[in-house]
mmCIF file of C-alpha atoms and ligand atoms in Angstrom:
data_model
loop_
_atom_site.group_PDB
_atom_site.id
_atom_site.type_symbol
_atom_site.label_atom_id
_atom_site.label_comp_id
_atom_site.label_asym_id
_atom_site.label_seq_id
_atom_site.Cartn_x
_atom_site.Cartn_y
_atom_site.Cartn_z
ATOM 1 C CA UNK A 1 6.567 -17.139 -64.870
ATOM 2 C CA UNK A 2 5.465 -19.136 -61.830
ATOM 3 C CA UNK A 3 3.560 -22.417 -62.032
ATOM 4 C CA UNK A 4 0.452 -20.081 -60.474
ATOM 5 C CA UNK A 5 0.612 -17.572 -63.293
ATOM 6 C CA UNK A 6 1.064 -20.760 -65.773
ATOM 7 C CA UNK A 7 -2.246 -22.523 -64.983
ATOM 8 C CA UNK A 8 -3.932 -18.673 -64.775
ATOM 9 C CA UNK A 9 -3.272 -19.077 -68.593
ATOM 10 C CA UNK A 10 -5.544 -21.768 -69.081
ATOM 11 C CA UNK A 11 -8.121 -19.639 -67.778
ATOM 12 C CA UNK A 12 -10.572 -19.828 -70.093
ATOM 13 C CA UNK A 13 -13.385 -17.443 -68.662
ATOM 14 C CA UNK A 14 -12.225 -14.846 -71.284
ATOM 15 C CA UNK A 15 -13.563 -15.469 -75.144
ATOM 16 C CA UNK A 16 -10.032 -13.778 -76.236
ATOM 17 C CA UNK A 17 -8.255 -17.076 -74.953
ATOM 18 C CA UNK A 18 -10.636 -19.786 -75.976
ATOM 19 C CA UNK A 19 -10.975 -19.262 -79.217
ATOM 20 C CA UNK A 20 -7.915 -21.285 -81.219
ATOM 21 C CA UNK A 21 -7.409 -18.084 -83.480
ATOM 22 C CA UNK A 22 -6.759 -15.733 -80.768
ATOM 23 C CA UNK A 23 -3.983 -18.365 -79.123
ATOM 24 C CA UNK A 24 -1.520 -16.425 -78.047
ATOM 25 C CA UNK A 25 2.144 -18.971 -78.054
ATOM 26 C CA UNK A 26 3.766 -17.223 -75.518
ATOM 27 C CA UNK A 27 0.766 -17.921 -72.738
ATOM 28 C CA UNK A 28 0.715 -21.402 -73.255
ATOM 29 C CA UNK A 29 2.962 -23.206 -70.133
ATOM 30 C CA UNK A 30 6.170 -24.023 -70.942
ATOM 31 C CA UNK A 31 6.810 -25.891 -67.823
ATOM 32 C CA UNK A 32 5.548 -29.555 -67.370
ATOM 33 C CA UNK A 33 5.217 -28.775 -63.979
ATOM 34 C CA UNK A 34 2.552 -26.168 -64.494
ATOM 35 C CA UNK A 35 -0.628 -28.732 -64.137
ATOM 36 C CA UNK A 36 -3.527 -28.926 -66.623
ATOM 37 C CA UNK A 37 -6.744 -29.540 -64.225
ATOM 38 C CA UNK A 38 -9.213 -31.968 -65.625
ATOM 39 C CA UNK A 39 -11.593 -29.502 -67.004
ATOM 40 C CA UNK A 40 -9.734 -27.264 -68.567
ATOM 41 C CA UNK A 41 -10.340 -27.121 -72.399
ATOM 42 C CA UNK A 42 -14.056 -26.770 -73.165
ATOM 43 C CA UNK A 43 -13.021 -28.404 -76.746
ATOM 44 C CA UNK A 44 -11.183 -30.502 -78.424
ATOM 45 C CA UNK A 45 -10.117 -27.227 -81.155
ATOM 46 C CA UNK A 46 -8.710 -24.913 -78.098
ATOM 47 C CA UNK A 47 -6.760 -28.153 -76.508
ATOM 48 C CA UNK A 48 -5.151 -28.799 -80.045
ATOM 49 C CA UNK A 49 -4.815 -25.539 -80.732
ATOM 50 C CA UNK A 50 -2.400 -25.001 -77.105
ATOM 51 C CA UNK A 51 -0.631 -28.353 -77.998
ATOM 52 C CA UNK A 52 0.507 -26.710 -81.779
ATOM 53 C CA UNK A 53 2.177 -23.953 -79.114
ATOM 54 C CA UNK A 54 2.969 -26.324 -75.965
ATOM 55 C CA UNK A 55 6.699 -26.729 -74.789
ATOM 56 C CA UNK A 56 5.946 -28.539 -71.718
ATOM 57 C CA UNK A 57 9.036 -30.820 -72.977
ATOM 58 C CA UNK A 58 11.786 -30.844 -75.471
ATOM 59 C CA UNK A 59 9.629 -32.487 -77.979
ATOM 60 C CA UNK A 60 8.389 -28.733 -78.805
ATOM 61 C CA UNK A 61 11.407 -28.002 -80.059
ATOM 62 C CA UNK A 62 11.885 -30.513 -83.188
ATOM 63 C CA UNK A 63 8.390 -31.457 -84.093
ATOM 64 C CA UNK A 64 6.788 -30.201 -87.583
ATOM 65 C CA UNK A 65 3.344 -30.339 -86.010
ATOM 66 C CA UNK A 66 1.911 -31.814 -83.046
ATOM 67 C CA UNK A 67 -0.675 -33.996 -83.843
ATOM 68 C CA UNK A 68 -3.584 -34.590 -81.767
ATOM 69 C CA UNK A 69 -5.835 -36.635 -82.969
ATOM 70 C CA UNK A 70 -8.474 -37.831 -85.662
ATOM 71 C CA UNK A 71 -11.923 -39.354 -85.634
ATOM 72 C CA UNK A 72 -15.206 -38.799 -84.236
ATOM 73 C CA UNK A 73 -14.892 -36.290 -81.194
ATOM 74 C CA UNK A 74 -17.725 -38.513 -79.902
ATOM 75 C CA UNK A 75 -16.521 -42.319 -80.887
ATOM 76 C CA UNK A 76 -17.480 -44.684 -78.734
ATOM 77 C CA UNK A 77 -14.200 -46.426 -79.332
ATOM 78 C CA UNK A 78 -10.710 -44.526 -78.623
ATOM 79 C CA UNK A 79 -7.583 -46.005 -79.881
ATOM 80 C CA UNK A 80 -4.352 -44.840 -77.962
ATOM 81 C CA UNK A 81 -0.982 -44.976 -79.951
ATOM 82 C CA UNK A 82 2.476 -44.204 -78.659
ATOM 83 C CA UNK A 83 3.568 -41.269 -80.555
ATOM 84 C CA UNK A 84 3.952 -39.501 -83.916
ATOM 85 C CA UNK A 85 6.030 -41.163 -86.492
ATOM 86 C CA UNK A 86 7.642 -38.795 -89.503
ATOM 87 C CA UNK A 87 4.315 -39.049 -91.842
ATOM 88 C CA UNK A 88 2.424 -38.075 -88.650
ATOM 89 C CA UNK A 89 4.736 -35.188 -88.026
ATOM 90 C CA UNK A 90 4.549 -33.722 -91.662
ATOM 91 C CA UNK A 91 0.811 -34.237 -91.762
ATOM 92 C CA UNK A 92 -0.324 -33.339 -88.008
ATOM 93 C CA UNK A 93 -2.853 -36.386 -88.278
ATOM 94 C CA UNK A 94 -2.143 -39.601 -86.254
ATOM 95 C CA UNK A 95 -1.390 -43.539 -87.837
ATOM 96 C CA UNK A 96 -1.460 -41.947 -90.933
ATOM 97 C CA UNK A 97 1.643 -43.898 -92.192
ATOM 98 C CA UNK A 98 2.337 -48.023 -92.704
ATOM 99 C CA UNK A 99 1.203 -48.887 -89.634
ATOM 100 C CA UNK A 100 -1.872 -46.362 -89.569
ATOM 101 C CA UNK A 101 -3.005 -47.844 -93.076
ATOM 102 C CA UNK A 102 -3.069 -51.470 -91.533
ATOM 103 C CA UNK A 103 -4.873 -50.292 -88.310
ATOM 104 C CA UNK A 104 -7.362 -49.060 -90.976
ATOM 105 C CA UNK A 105 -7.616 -52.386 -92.102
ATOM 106 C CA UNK A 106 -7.723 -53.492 -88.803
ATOM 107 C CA UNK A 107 -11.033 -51.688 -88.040
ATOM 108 C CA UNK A 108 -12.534 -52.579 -91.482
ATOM 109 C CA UNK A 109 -12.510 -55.973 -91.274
ATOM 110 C CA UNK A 110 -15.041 -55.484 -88.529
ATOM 111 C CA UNK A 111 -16.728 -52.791 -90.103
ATOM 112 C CA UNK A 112 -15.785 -50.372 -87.910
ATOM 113 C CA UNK A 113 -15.474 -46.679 -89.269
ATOM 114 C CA UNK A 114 -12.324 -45.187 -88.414
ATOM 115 C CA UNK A 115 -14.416 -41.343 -88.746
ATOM 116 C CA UNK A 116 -17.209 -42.631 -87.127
ATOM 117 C CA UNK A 117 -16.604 -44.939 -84.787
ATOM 118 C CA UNK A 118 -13.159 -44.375 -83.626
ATOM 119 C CA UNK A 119 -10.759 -41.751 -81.910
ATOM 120 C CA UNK A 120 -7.665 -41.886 -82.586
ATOM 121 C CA UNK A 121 -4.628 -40.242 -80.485
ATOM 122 C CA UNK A 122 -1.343 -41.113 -79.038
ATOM 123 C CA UNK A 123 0.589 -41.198 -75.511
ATOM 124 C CA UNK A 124 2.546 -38.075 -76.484
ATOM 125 C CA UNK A 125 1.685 -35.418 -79.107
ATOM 126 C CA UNK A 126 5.194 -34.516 -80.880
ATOM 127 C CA UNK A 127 7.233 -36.846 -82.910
ATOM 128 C CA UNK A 128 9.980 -38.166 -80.506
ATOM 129 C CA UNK A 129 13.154 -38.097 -82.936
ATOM 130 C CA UNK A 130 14.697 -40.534 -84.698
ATOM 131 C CA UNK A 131 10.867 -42.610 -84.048
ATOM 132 C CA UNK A 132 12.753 -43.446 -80.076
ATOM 133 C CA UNK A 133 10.206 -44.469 -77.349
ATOM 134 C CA UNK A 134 8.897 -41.190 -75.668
ATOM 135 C CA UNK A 135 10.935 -40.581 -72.255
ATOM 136 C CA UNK A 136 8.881 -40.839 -68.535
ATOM 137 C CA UNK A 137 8.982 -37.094 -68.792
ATOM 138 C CA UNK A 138 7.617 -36.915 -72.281
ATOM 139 C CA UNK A 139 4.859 -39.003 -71.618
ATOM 140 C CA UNK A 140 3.985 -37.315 -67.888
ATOM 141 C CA UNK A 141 4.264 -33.956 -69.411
ATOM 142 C CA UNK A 142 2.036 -34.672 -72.153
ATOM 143 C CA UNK A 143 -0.491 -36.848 -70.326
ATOM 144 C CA UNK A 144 -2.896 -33.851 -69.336
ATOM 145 C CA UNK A 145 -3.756 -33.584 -73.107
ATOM 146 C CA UNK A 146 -4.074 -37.136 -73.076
ATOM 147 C CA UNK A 147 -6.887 -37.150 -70.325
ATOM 148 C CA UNK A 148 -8.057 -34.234 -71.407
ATOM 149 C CA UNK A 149 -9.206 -35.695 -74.891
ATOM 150 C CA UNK A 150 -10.466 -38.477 -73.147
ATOM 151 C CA UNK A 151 -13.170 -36.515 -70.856
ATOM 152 C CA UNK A 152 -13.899 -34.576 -74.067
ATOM 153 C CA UNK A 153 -14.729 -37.825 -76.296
ATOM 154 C CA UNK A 154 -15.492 -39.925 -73.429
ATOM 155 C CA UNK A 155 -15.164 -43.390 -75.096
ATOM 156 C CA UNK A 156 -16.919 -46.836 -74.422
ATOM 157 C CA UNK A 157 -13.823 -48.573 -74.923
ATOM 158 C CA UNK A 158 -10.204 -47.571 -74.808
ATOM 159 C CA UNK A 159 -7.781 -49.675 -76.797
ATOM 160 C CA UNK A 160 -4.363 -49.007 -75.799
ATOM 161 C CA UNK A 161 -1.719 -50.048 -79.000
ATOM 162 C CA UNK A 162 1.500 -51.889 -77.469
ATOM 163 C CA UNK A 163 3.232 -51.247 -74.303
ATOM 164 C CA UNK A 164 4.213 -47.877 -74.143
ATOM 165 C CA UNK A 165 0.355 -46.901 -74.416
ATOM 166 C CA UNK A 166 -0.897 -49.523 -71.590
ATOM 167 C CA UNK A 167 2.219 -47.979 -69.261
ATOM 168 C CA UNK A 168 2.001 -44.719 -70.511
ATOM 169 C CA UNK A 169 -1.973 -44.337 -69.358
ATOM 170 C CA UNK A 170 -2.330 -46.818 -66.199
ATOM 171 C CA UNK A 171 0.828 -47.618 -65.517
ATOM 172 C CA UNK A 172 0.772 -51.275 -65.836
ATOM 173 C CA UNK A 173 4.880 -52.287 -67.238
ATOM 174 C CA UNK A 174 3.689 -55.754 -67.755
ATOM 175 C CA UNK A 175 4.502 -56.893 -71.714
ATOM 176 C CA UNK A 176 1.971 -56.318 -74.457
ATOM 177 C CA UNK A 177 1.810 -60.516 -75.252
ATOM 178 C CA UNK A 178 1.605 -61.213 -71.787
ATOM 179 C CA UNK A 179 -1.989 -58.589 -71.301
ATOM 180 C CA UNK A 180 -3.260 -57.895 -74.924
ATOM 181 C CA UNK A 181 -6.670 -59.008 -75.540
ATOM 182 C CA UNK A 182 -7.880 -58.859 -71.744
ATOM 183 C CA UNK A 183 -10.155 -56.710 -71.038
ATOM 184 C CA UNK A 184 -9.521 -53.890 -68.028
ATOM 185 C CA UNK A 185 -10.645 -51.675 -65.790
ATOM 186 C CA UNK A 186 -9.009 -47.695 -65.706
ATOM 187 C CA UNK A 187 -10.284 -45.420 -63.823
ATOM 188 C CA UNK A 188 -13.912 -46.791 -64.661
ATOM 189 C CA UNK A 189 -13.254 -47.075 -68.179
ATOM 190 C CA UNK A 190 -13.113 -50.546 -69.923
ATOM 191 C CA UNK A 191 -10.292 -50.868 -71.813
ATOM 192 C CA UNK A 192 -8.105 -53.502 -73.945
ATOM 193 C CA UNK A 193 -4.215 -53.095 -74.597
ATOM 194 C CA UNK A 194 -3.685 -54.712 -78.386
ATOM 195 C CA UNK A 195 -0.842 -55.271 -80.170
ATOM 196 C CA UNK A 196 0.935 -52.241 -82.156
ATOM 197 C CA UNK A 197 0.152 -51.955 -86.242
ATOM 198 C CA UNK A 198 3.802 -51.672 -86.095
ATOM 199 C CA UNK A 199 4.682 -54.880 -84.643
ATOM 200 C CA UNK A 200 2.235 -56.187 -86.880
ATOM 201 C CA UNK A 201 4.235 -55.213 -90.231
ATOM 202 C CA UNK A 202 7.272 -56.581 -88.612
ATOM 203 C CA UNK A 203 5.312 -60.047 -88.149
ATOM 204 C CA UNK A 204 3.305 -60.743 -91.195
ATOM 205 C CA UNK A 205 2.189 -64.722 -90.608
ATOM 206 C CA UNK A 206 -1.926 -64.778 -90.263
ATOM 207 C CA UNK A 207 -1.081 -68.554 -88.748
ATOM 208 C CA UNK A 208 -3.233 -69.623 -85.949
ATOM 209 C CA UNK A 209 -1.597 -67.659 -82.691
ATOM 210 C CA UNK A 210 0.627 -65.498 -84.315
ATOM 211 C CA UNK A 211 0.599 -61.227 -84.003
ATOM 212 C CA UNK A 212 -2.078 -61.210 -87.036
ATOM 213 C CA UNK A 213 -4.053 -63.770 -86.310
ATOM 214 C CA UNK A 214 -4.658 -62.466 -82.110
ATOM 215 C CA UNK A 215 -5.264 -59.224 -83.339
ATOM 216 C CA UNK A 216 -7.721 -60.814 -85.543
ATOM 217 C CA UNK A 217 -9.425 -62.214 -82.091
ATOM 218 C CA UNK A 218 -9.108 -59.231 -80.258
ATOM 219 C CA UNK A 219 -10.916 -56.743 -82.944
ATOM 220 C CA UNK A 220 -13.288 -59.192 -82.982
ATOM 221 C CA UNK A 221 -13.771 -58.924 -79.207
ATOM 222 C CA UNK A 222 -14.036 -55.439 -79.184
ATOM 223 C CA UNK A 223 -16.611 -55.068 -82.460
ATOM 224 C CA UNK A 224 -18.645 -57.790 -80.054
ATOM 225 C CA UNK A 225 -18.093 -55.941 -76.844
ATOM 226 C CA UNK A 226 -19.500 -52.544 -78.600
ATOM 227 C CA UNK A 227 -22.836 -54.845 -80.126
ATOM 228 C CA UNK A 228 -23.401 -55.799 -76.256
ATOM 229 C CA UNK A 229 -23.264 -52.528 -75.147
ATOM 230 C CA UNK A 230 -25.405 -50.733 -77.487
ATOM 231 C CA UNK A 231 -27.728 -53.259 -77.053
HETATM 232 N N1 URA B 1 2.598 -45.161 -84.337
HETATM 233 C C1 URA B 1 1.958 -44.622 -83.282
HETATM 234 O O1 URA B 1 2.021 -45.152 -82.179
HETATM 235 N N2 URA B 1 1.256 -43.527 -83.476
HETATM 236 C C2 URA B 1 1.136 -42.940 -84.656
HETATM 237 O O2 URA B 1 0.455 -41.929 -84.756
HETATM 238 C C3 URA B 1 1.804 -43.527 -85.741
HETATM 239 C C4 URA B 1 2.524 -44.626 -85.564
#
């Protein structure tokens, strides 16, 4: 099928194809190189509905389910991850494992609602195996669905967990400690990279300047940054 006949699929003028029921698997691209226009998916359901069906890259082929995302389709606050671990794979639900139940903690301790408040999604949508960082072509296949979601929710604030988030959206290869807790600009969207639950786990100490204790700072920022903009 050409890359014309690909993106003809996505056509969603007809009720038959935008209604996640009626999905049919074999019209959903199969080639990366078939684009995604911004625009495309009307909602959040038909987008996760193609990415249960989408083999844009090899990840299709091992995954359990992809998962998409979880929160508040309109959250002010959208918190990027890098991919699905196993518990995300078996459920279909993002951070849903160790390091999901600390960023939970995370966003209580500043009384933020992870179902109100927050979106949560990842870089790429399938589980990469064996938990390995997603490849370049993963993460460019996959990131149509990532800006996809992110016209659909249209967050305040984009937090963007550990490095392979911050590259995997702007670009930017510069190391988590070196950026985390600045605030920047992408594409006219303000947005913070953090440090990863993950690393967090890995690096228990709450001691003044260590992982805990900076992402203690940065939540903090953000909670404050959201006050300043409601108000
Ligand atoms: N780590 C991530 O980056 N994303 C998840 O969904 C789970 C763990």
């Amino acid at each position: 099928m050409s890359n014309g006949e690909q993106l003809n699929l996505f056509d969603q003028s007809e009720p038959r194809r935008s209604t996640p029921t009626n999905i049919q698997p074999e019209l959903i691209p199969t080639s990366a190189k078939a684009p995604i226009p911004p625009g495309t998916y009307k909602t959040m359901e038909t987008l996760a509905a193609h990415c249960q069906s989408c083999h844009r890259c090899e990840l299709g082929e091992s995954r359990t389910h992809a998962v998409v995302g979880r929160g508040h389709l309109q959250a002010p606050i959208m918190i990027i991850g890098e991919g699905p671990g196993q518990n995300e794979d078996e459920t279909g639900l993002p951070f849903v494992g160790k390091a999901g139940q600390l960023l939970e903690k995370i966003l209580d301790s500043v009384n933020l609602d992870s179902e109100q408040d927050v979106y949560i999604c990842n870089i790429v949508k399938c589980r990469p195996p064996g938990n390995r960082v997603p490849a370049t072509e993963e993460i460019a296949a996959c990131k149509p669905y990532l800006l996809e979601q992110i016209r659909l929710v249209d967050p305040k604030i984009i937090l963007l967990t550990g490095a392979t988030a911050v590259k995997g959206l702007t670009g930017d290869k510069r190391g988590i400690t070196k950026i985390r807790g600045t605030w920047m600009e992408w594409e006219g969207r303000l947005s913070m990279p953090i440090l990863h639950p993950a690393y967090l786990l890995r690096n228990p100490s709450r001691e003044q300047g260590k992982p805990k204790w900076l992402m203690w700072q940065d939540i903090q920022a953000v909670r404050a940054k959201l006050e300043e903009m409601r108000s």
